[in-house]
PDB file of C-alpha atoms in Angstrom:
ATOM      1  CA  MET A   1     -16.328   7.835  -4.474  1.00 48.00           C
ATOM      2  CA  SER A   2     -14.667   4.714  -5.821  1.00 60.00           C
ATOM      3  CA  GLU A   3     -15.995   1.252  -5.097  1.00 83.00           C
ATOM      4  CA  ARG A   4     -14.291  -0.806  -2.446  1.00 92.00           C
ATOM      5  CA  LEU A   5     -12.887  -4.138  -3.507  1.00 96.00           C
ATOM      6  CA  GLN A   6     -14.263  -7.407  -2.156  1.00 96.00           C
ATOM      7  CA  PRO A   7     -12.601 -10.823  -1.739  1.00 96.00           C
ATOM      8  CA  GLY A   8     -12.687 -12.674  -5.059  1.00 97.00           C
ATOM      9  CA  ASP A   9     -12.625  -9.496  -7.179  1.00 97.00           C
ATOM     10  CA  PRO A  10      -9.822  -9.299  -9.747  1.00 97.00           C
ATOM     11  CA  ALA A  11      -7.183  -6.905  -8.402  1.00 97.00           C
ATOM     12  CA  PRO A  12      -6.969  -3.903 -10.750  1.00 97.00           C
ATOM     13  CA  ALA A  13      -3.816  -4.140 -12.864  1.00 97.00           C
ATOM     14  CA  PHE A  14      -1.295  -1.335 -12.507  1.00 98.00           C
ATOM     15  CA  THR A  15       2.116  -0.193 -13.636  1.00 98.00           C
ATOM     16  CA  LEU A  16       3.573   2.706 -11.649  1.00 98.00           C
ATOM     17  CA  PRO A  17       7.023   4.288 -11.231  1.00 98.00           C
ATOM     18  CA  ASP A  18       9.017   3.365  -8.127  1.00 97.00           C
ATOM     19  CA  ALA A  19      11.387   5.624  -6.178  1.00 97.00           C
ATOM     20  CA  ASP A  20      14.021   5.199  -8.921  1.00 97.00           C
ATOM     21  CA  GLY A  21      11.566   5.821 -11.783  1.00 96.00           C
ATOM     22  CA  ASN A  22      11.453   2.117 -12.770  1.00 97.00           C
ATOM     23  CA  GLU A  23       8.072   0.719 -13.803  1.00 97.00           C
ATOM     24  CA  ILE A  24       6.582  -1.706 -11.277  1.00 97.00           C
ATOM     25  CA  SER A  25       3.575  -3.805 -12.338  1.00 97.00           C
ATOM     26  CA  LEU A  26       1.262  -5.944 -10.272  1.00 97.00           C
ATOM     27  CA  ALA A  27       1.549  -8.489 -13.122  1.00 96.00           C
ATOM     28  CA  ASP A  28       5.284  -8.875 -12.288  1.00 94.00           C
ATOM     29  CA  HIS A  29       4.182 -10.576  -9.049  1.00 94.00           C
ATOM     30  CA  LEU A  30       1.842 -13.224 -10.471  1.00 93.00           C
ATOM     31  CA  GLY A  31       2.551 -16.506  -8.703  1.00 94.00           C
ATOM     32  CA  ARG A  32       3.236 -14.741  -5.384  1.00 95.00           C
ATOM     33  CA  LYS A  33       0.914 -13.099  -2.923  1.00 97.00           C
ATOM     34  CA  VAL A  34       1.166  -9.315  -2.756  1.00 97.00           C
ATOM     35  CA  ILE A  35       0.288  -6.927   0.045  1.00 98.00           C
ATOM     36  CA  VAL A  36      -0.563  -3.624  -1.674  1.00 98.00           C
ATOM     37  CA  TYR A  37      -0.898  -0.865   0.876  1.00 97.00           C
ATOM     38  CA  PHE A  38      -2.085   2.669   0.217  1.00 97.00           C
ATOM     39  CA  TYR A  39      -0.888   5.595   2.331  1.00 96.00           C
ATOM     40  CA  PRO A  40      -1.495   9.360   2.103  1.00 95.00           C
ATOM     41  CA  ALA A  41       2.006  10.865   1.929  1.00 95.00           C
ATOM     42  CA  ALA A  42       5.684   9.995   2.229  1.00 95.00           C
ATOM     43  CA  LEU A  43       7.670  11.668   5.005  1.00 94.00           C
ATOM     44  CA  THR A  44       4.686  12.102   7.343  1.00 92.00           C
ATOM     45  CA  PRO A  45       4.621  10.552  10.846  1.00 91.00           C
ATOM     46  CA  GLY A  46       1.915   7.883  10.403  1.00 90.00           C
ATOM     47  CA  CYS A  47       3.077   6.877   6.945  1.00 92.00           C
ATOM     48  CA  THR A  48       6.673   6.682   8.152  1.00 93.00           C
ATOM     49  CA  LYS A  49       5.631   4.399  11.034  1.00 94.00           C
ATOM     50  CA  GLN A  50       3.698   2.140   8.669  1.00 95.00           C
ATOM     51  CA  ALA A  51       6.498   1.966   6.058  1.00 96.00           C
ATOM     52  CA  CYS A  52       9.076   1.222   8.776  1.00 95.00           C
ATOM     53  CA  ASP A  53       6.829  -1.537  10.184  1.00 96.00           C
ATOM     54  CA  PHE A  54       6.563  -3.137   6.742  1.00 97.00           C
ATOM     55  CA  THR A  55      10.342  -2.813   6.256  1.00 97.00           C
ATOM     56  CA  ASP A  56      11.007  -4.358   9.695  1.00 97.00           C
ATOM     57  CA  ASN A  57       8.753  -7.319   8.837  1.00 97.00           C
ATOM     58  CA  LEU A  58       9.649  -7.662   5.165  1.00 97.00           C
ATOM     59  CA  GLU A  59      11.735 -10.793   5.655  1.00 96.00           C
ATOM     60  CA  VAL A  60       8.977 -12.515   7.671  1.00 96.00           C
ATOM     61  CA  LEU A  61       6.420 -11.632   4.998  1.00 97.00           C
ATOM     62  CA  ALA A  62       8.708 -12.634   2.104  1.00 96.00           C
ATOM     63  CA  THR A  63       9.464 -15.994   3.744  1.00 96.00           C
ATOM     64  CA  ALA A  64       5.699 -16.570   3.975  1.00 96.00           C
ATOM     65  CA  GLY A  65       5.409 -15.831   0.229  1.00 95.00           C
ATOM     66  CA  TYR A  66       4.272 -12.199   0.304  1.00 97.00           C
ATOM     67  CA  ASP A  67       5.691  -9.249  -1.635  1.00 97.00           C
ATOM     68  CA  VAL A  68       4.874  -5.733  -0.381  1.00 97.00           C
ATOM     69  CA  ILE A  69       4.156  -2.649  -2.488  1.00 98.00           C
ATOM     70  CA  GLY A  70       3.351   0.736  -0.957  1.00 98.00           C
ATOM     71  CA  VAL A  71       1.328   3.159  -3.091  1.00 98.00           C
ATOM     72  CA  SER A  72       0.947   6.904  -2.478  1.00 98.00           C
ATOM     73  CA  PRO A  73       0.214   9.926  -4.668  1.00 98.00           C
ATOM     74  CA  ASP A  74       3.862  11.023  -4.313  1.00 97.00           C
ATOM     75  CA  LYS A  75       6.282  11.475  -7.201  1.00 97.00           C
ATOM     76  CA  SER A  76       9.397   9.273  -7.513  1.00 97.00           C
ATOM     77  CA  GLU A  77      11.744  11.983  -6.175  1.00 97.00           C
ATOM     78  CA  LYS A  78       9.833  12.252  -2.895  1.00 97.00           C
ATOM     79  CA  LEU A  79       9.642   8.457  -2.615  1.00 97.00           C
ATOM     80  CA  ALA A  80      13.436   8.271  -3.056  1.00 97.00           C
ATOM     81  CA  LYS A  81      13.941  10.834  -0.252  1.00 97.00           C
ATOM     82  CA  PHE A  82      11.536   8.867   1.956  1.00 97.00           C
ATOM     83  CA  ARG A  83      13.355   5.587   1.262  1.00 97.00           C
ATOM     84  CA  GLU A  84      16.798   7.077   1.921  1.00 97.00           C
ATOM     85  CA  LYS A  85      15.814   9.013   5.059  1.00 97.00           C
ATOM     86  CA  GLU A  86      14.033   6.062   6.694  1.00 97.00           C
ATOM     87  CA  HIS A  87      16.205   3.236   5.229  1.00 97.00           C
ATOM     88  CA  LEU A  88      13.109   1.578   3.747  1.00 97.00           C
ATOM     89  CA  LYS A  89      13.376  -1.732   1.934  1.00 96.00           C
ATOM     90  CA  VAL A  90       9.727  -1.983   0.880  1.00 96.00           C
ATOM     91  CA  THR A  91       8.892  -1.192  -2.770  1.00 97.00           C
ATOM     92  CA  LEU A  92       7.285   2.254  -2.977  1.00 98.00           C
ATOM     93  CA  VAL A  93       5.440   3.415  -6.092  1.00 98.00           C
ATOM     94  CA  GLY A  94       3.855   6.747  -6.922  1.00 98.00           C
ATOM     95  CA  ASP A  95       0.367   7.383  -8.299  1.00 98.00           C
ATOM     96  CA  PRO A  96       0.189  11.190  -8.714  1.00 97.00           C
ATOM     97  CA  GLU A  97      -2.855  10.848 -11.015  1.00 97.00           C
ATOM     98  CA  LYS A  98      -4.577   8.790  -8.267  1.00 96.00           C
ATOM     99  CA  GLU A  99      -5.965   6.351 -10.859  1.00 96.00           C
ATOM    100  CA  VAL A 100      -4.742   3.231  -9.035  1.00 97.00           C
ATOM    101  CA  LEU A 101      -5.783   4.650  -5.660  1.00 97.00           C
ATOM    102  CA  GLU A 102      -9.299   5.153  -7.056  1.00 95.00           C
ATOM    103  CA  ALA A 103      -9.377   1.726  -8.754  1.00 96.00           C
ATOM    104  CA  TYR A 104      -8.629   0.110  -5.376  1.00 97.00           C
ATOM    105  CA  GLY A 105     -11.205   2.187  -3.486  1.00 95.00           C
ATOM    106  CA  ALA A 106      -8.395   3.885  -1.565  1.00 95.00           C
ATOM    107  CA  TYR A 107      -9.234   7.451  -2.574  1.00 95.00           C
ATOM    108  CA  GLY A 108     -12.372   9.348  -1.678  1.00 91.00           C
ATOM    109  CA  GLU A 109     -14.225  10.977   1.169  1.00 87.00           C
ATOM    110  CA  LYS A 110     -12.917  10.386   4.660  1.00 85.00           C
ATOM    111  CA  LYS A 111     -13.068  11.988   8.064  1.00 80.00           C
ATOM    112  CA  LEU A 112     -10.013  13.962   9.141  1.00 76.00           C
ATOM    113  CA  TYR A 113     -10.092  15.727  12.502  1.00 81.00           C
ATOM    114  CA  GLY A 114     -13.894  15.687  12.420  1.00 86.00           C
ATOM    115  CA  LYS A 115     -14.169  17.176   8.935  1.00 88.00           C
ATOM    116  CA  THR A 116     -15.100  15.361   5.733  1.00 89.00           C
ATOM    117  CA  VAL A 117     -12.288  15.675   3.205  1.00 88.00           C
ATOM    118  CA  THR A 118     -11.317  13.955  -0.038  1.00 91.00           C
ATOM    119  CA  GLY A 119      -8.021  12.115   0.044  1.00 92.00           C
ATOM    120  CA  VAL A 120      -6.180   8.840   0.361  1.00 94.00           C
ATOM    121  CA  ILE A 121      -7.962   6.300   2.550  1.00 94.00           C
ATOM    122  CA  ARG A 122      -5.277   4.287   4.341  1.00 95.00           C
ATOM    123  CA  SER A 123      -5.999   0.798   3.003  1.00 96.00           C
ATOM    124  CA  THR A 124      -4.407  -2.591   2.458  1.00 97.00           C
ATOM    125  CA  VAL A 125      -5.374  -5.090  -0.222  1.00 97.00           C
ATOM    126  CA  ILE A 126      -3.951  -8.597  -0.171  1.00 97.00           C
ATOM    127  CA  VAL A 127      -3.785 -10.108  -3.652  1.00 97.00           C
ATOM    128  CA  ASP A 128      -3.437 -13.863  -4.161  1.00 97.00           C
ATOM    129  CA  GLU A 129      -1.086 -15.667  -6.566  1.00 96.00           C
ATOM    130  CA  GLU A 130      -3.648 -15.462  -9.384  1.00 95.00           C
ATOM    131  CA  GLY A 131      -4.256 -11.716  -9.069  1.00 96.00           C
ATOM    132  CA  LYS A 132      -7.526 -11.911  -7.140  1.00 97.00           C
ATOM    133  CA  VAL A 133      -8.346  -9.939  -3.990  1.00 97.00           C
ATOM    134  CA  GLU A 134      -7.937 -12.157  -0.939  1.00 96.00           C
ATOM    135  CA  ARG A 135      -8.654  -9.421   1.618  1.00 96.00           C
ATOM    136  CA  ALA A 136      -9.429  -5.716   1.377  1.00 96.00           C
ATOM    137  CA  LEU A 137      -9.000  -3.619   4.509  1.00 95.00           C
ATOM    138  CA  TYR A 138     -10.040   0.039   4.564  1.00 95.00           C
ATOM    139  CA  ASN A 139      -9.529   2.888   7.054  1.00 92.00           C
ATOM    140  CA  VAL A 140      -6.713   0.973   8.747  1.00 93.00           C
ATOM    141  CA  LYS A 141      -4.532   2.519  11.443  1.00 92.00           C
ATOM    142  CA  ALA A 142      -0.880   3.237  10.664  1.00 91.00           C
ATOM    143  CA  THR A 143       0.305   1.919  14.029  1.00 91.00           C
ATOM    144  CA  GLY A 144      -0.007  -1.804  14.709  1.00 92.00           C
ATOM    145  CA  HIS A 145      -1.440  -2.581  11.276  1.00 91.00           C
ATOM    146  CA  VAL A 146       1.464  -4.733  10.069  1.00 95.00           C
ATOM    147  CA  ALA A 147       1.397  -6.819  13.262  1.00 94.00           C
ATOM    148  CA  LYS A 148      -2.347  -7.315  12.783  1.00 93.00           C
ATOM    149  CA  ILE A 149      -1.875  -8.449   9.161  1.00 94.00           C
ATOM    150  CA  ILE A 150       0.797 -10.949  10.224  1.00 95.00           C
ATOM    151  CA  LYS A 151      -1.475 -12.275  12.974  1.00 94.00           C
ATOM    152  CA  ASP A 152      -4.574 -12.432  10.724  1.00 92.00           C
ATOM    153  CA  LEU A 153      -2.642 -14.261   7.985  1.00 92.00           C
ATOM    154  CA  GLY A 154      -1.296 -16.748  10.520  1.00 92.00           C
ATOM    155  CA  ILE A 155       2.336 -15.943   9.734  1.00 91.00           C
TER     156      ILE A 155
END
């Protein structure tokens, strides 16, 4: 199982394809805070709720200086369908090799319906302007999570 990140750790660098196949790098966001959230699969109920919540609050977060990047193991084509179907405005990137998910501690053993399985651990990592982990939240709930982040960050 991958190590969970702690506040003060350098956020693992990444470059991943977005829904249009364009390369998106964490380094592109230096100088701004970034909310990197990890979700199991596009076009599923919980992940849809979470992505819609981020989209609905994107302007509030952006005004407060935060960019948002959603990471899943999905390929660009599925991310594009997800974005179009749900009218998402949040940046979605795919990590089919699960290397970034593992680097962020967002892939490993978890409980699902009482069974232990290996998969994506719904997580959110807030990266500061210098690329360091400000907060790392693991096993978060899809519903109400964005509102909690906004409240906890004092936005």
